[in-house]
PDB file of C-alpha atoms in Angstrom:
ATOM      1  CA  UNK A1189      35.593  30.975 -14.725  1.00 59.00           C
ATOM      2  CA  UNK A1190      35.976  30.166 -10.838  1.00 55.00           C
ATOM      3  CA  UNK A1191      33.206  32.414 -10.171  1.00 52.00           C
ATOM      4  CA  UNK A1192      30.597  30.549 -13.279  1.00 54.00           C
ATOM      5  CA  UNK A1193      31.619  27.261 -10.966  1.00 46.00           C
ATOM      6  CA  UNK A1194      31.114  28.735  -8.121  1.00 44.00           C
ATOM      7  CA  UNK A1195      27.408  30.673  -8.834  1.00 51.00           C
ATOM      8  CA  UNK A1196      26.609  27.070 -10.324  1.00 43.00           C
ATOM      9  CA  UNK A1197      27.151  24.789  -7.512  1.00 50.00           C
ATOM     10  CA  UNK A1198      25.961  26.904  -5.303  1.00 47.00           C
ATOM     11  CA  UNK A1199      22.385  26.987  -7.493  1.00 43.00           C
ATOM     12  CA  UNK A1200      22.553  23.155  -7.568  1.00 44.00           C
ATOM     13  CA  UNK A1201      23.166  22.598  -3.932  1.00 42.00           C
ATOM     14  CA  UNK A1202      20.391  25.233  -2.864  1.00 43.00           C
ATOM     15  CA  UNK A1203      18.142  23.226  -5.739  1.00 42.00           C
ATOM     16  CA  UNK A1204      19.159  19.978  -3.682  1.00 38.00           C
ATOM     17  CA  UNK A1205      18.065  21.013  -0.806  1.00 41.00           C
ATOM     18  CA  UNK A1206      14.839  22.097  -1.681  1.00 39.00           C
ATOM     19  CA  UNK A1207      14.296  18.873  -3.250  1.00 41.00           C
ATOM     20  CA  UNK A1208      14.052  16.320  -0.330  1.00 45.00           C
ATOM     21  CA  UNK A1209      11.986  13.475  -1.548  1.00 55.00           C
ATOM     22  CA  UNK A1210       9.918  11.780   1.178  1.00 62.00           C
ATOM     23  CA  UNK A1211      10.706   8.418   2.454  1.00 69.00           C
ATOM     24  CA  UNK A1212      11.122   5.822  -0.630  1.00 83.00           C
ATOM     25  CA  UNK A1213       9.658   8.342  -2.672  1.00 85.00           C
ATOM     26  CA  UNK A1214       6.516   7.579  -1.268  1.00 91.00           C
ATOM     27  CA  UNK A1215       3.404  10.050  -1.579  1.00 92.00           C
ATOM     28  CA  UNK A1216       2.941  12.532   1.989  1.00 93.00           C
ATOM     29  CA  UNK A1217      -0.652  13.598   3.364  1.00 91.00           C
ATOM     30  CA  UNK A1218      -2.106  14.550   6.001  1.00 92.00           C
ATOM     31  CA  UNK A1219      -5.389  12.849   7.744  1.00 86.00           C
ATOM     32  CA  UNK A1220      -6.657  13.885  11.170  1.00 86.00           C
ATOM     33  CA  UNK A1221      -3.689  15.500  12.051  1.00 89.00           C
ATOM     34  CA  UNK A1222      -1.116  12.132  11.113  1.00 89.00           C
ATOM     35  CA  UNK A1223       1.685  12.246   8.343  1.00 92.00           C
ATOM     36  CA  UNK A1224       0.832   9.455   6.565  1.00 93.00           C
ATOM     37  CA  UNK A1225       3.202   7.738   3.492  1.00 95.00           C
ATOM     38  CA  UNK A1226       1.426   5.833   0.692  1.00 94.00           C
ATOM     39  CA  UNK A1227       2.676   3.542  -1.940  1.00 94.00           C
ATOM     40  CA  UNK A1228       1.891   4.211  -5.942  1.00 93.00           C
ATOM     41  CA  UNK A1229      -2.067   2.690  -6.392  1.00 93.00           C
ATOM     42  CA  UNK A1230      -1.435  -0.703  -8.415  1.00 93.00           C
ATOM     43  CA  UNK A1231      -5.119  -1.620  -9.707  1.00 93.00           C
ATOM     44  CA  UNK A1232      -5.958  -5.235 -10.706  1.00 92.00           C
ATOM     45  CA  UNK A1233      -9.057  -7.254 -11.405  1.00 89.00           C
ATOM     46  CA  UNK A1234     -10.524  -9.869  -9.320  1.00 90.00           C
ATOM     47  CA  UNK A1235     -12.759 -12.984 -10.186  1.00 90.00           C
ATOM     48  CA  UNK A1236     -15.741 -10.581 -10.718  1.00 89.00           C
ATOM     49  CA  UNK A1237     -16.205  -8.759 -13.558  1.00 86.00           C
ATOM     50  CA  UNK A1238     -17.596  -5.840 -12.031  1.00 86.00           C
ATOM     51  CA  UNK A1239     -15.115  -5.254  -9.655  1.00 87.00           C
ATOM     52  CA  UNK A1240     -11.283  -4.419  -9.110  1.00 91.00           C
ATOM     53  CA  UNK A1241      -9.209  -3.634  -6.141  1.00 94.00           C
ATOM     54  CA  UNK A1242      -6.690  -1.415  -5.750  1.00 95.00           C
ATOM     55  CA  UNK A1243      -3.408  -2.542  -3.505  1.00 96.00           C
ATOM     56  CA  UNK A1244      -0.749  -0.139  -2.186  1.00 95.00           C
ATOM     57  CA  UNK A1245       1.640  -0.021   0.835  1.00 97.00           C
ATOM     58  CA  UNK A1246       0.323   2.580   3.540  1.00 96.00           C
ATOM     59  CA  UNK A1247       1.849   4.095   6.789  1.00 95.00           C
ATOM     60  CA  UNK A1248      -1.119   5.346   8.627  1.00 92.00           C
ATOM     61  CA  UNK A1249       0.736   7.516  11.155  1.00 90.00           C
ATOM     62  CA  UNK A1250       1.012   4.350  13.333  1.00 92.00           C
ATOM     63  CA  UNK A1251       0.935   1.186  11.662  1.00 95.00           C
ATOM     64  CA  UNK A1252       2.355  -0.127   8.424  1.00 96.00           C
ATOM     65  CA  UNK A1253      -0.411  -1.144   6.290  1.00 97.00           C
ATOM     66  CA  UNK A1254      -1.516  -3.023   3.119  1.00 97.00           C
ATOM     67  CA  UNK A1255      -4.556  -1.142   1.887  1.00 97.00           C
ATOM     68  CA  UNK A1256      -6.722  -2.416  -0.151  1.00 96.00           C
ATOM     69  CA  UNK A1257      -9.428   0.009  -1.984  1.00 95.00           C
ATOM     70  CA  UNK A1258     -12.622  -1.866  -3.033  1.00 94.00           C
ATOM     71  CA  UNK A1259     -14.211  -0.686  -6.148  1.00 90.00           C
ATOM     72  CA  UNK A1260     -17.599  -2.497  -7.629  1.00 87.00           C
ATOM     73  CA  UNK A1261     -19.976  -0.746  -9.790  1.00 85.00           C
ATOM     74  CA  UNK A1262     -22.803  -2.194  -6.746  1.00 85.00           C
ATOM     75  CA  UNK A1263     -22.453  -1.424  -3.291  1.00 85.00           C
ATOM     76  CA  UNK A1264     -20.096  -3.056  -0.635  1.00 89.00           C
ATOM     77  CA  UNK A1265     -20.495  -4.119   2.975  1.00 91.00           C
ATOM     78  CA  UNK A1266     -16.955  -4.993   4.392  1.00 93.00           C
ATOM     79  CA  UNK A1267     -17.690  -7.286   8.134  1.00 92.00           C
ATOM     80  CA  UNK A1268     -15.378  -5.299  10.654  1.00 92.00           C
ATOM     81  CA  UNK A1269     -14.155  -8.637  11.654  1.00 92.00           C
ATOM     82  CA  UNK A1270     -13.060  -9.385   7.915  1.00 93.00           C
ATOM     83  CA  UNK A1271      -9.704 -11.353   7.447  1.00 96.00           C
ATOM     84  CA  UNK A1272      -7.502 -11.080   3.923  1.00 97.00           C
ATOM     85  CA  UNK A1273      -5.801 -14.237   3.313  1.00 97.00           C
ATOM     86  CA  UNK A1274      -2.322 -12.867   1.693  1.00 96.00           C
ATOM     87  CA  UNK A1275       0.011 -15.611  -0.199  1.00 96.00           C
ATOM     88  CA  UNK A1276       3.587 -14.901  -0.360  1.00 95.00           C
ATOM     89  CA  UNK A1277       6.394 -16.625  -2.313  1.00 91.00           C
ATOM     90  CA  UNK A1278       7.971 -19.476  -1.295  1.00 91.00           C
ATOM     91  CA  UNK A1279       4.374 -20.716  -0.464  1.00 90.00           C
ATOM     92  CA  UNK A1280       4.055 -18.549   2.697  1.00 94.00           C
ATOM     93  CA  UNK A1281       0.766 -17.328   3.923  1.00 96.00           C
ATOM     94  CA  UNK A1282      -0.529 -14.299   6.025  1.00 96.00           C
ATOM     95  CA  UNK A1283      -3.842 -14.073   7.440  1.00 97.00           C
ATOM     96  CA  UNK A1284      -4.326  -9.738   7.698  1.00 97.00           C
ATOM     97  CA  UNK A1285      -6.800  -8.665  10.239  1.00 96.00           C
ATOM     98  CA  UNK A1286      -8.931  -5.727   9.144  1.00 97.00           C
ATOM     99  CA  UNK A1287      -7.839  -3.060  11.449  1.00 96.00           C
ATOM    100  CA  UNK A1288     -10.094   0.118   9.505  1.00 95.00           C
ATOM    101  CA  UNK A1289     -12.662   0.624   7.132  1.00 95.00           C
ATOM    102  CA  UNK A1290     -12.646   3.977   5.261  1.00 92.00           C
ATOM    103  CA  UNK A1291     -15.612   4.466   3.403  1.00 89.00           C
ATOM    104  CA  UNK A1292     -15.451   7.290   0.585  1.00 83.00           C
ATOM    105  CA  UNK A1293     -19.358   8.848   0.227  1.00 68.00           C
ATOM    106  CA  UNK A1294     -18.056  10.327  -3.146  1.00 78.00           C
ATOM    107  CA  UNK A1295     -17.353   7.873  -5.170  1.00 82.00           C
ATOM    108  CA  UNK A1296     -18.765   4.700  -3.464  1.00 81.00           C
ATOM    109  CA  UNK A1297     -15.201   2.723  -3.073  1.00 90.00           C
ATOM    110  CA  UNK A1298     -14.076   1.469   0.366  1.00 93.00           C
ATOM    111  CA  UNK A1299     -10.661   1.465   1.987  1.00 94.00           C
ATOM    112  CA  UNK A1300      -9.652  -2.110   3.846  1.00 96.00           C
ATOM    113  CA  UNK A1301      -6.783  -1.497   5.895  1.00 97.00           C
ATOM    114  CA  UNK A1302      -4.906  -4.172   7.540  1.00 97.00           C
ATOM    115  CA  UNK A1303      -1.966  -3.191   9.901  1.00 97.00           C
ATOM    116  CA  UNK A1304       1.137  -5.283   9.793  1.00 97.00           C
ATOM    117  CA  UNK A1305       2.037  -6.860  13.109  1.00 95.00           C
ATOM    118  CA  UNK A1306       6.426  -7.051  14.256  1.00 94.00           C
ATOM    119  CA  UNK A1307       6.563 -10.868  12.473  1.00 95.00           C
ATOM    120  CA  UNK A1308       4.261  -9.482   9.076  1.00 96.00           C
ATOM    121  CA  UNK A1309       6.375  -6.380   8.773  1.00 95.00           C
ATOM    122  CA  UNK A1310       9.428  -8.548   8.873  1.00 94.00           C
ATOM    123  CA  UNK A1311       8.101 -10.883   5.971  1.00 96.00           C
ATOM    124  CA  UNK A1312       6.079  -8.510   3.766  1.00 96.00           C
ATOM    125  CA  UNK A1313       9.789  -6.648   3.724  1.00 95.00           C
ATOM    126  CA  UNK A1314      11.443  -9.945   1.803  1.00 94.00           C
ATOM    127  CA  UNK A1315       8.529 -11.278   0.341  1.00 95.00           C
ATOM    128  CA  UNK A1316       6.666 -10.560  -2.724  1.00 95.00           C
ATOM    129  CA  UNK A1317       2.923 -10.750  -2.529  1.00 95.00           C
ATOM    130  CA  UNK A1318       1.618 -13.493  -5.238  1.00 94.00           C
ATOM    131  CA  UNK A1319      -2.312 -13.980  -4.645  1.00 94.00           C
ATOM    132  CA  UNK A1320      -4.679 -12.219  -2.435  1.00 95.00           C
ATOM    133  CA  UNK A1321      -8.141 -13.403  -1.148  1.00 96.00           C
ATOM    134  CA  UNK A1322     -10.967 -11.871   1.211  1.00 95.00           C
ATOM    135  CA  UNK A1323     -14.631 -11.844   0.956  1.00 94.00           C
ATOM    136  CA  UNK A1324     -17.080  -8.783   1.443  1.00 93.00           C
ATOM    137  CA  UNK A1325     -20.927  -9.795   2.648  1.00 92.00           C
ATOM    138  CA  UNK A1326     -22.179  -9.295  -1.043  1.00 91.00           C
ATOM    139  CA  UNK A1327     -19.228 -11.660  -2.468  1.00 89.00           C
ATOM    140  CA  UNK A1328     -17.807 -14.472  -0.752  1.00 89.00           C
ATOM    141  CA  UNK A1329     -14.772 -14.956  -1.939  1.00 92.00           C
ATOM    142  CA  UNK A1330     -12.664 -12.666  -3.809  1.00 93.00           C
ATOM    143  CA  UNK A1331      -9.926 -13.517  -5.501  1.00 93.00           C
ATOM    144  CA  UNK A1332      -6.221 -11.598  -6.831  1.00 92.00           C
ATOM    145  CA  UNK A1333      -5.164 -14.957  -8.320  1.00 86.00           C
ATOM    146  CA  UNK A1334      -1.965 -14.091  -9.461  1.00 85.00           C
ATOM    147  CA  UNK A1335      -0.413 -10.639  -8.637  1.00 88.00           C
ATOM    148  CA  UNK A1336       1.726  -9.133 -11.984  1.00 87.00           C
ATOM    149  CA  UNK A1337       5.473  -9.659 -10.889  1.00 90.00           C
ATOM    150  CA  UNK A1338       6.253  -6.216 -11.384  1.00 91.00           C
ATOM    151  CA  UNK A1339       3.543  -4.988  -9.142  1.00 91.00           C
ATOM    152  CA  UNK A1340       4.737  -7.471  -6.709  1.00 93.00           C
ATOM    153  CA  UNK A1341       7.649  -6.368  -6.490  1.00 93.00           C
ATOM    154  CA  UNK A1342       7.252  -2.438  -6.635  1.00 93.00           C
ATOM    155  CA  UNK A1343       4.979  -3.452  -3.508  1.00 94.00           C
ATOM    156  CA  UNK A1344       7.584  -5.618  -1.841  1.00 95.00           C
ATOM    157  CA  UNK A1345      10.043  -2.231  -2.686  1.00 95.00           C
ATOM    158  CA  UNK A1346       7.591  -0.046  -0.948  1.00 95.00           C
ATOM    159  CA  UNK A1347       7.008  -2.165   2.416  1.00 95.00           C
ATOM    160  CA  UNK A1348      10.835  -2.321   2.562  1.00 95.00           C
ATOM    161  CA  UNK A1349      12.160   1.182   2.253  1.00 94.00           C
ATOM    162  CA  UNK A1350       8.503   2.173   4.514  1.00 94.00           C
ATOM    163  CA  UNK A1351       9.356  -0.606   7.083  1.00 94.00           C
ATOM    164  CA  UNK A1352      13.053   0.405   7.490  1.00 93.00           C
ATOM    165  CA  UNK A1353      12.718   3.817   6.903  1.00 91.00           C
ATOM    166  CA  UNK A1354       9.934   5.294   8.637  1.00 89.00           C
ATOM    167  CA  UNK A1355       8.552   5.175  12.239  1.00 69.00           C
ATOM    168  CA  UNK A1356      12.199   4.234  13.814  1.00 64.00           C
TER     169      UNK A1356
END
């Protein structure tokens, strides 16, 4: 019987350890030779009826990120110098800088990343995201009204554990 135990915690403690999640059970890749961590892709709709955006937390190998992934049935042109204007609760708001622009030839949709500076990383850690605006040269203004509460706060989750977890 000591020997059953034994064999079996032996198995489960070997399984363990092949196991290892990454960070906050985030998703690993590699891009240009950089470990990079992303978030789960939370898709919502904007003002426009042909388009939606897609929002997730993003370590880039450097910088802690919000990414947002443009996707419109016509094509995009995202200014380099474009700002997202990000409300948080308790009627805080963030101005994002763009800081890249990947552009996917294969299916047309654009990555907007906006690096988090020391004072961001601090607040998008405590605070859940509740609107989003930005504009792209085809559409002025685009608007994430009202985030879904669960989405803001599986986001909030993510820049937390990715914040205090990774890069220190």
């Amino acid at each position: 019987m000591k020997k059953i135990f034994l064999i079996v915690t032996t198995l489960l403690l070997t399984s363990l350890s092949f196991a290892q999640k990454t960070p906050c059970n985030l998703i690993e890749e590699q891009e240009n030779g950089k470990t990079m961590y992303r978030g789960e892709r939370n898709y919502v709709g904007t003002n426009y009826d042909d388009f939606r955006v897609c929002i997730q937390y993003l370590y880039d190998g450097e910088n802690h990120c919000l990414e947002l992934t443009l996707d419109s049935k016509n094509p995009l042109t995202v200014e380099e110098n474009s700002i997202a204007y990000i409300q948080l609760a308790e009627d805080l708001e963030v101005e994002l800088k763009l800081s890249q622009i990947i552009t996917n030839t294969k299916n047309g949709k654009i990555g907007c990343r906006y690096a988090l500076d020391e004072k961001q990383k601090e607040i998008f850690a405590q605070k859940t995201i509740t609107a989003i605006y930005f504009s792209t040269k085809e559409y002025s203004q685009i608007e994430i009204p009202e985030l879904n509460k669960y989405t803001a706060k599986k986001l909030m989750e993510r820049f937390n554990c990715g914040i205090n977890t990774i890069g220190k």
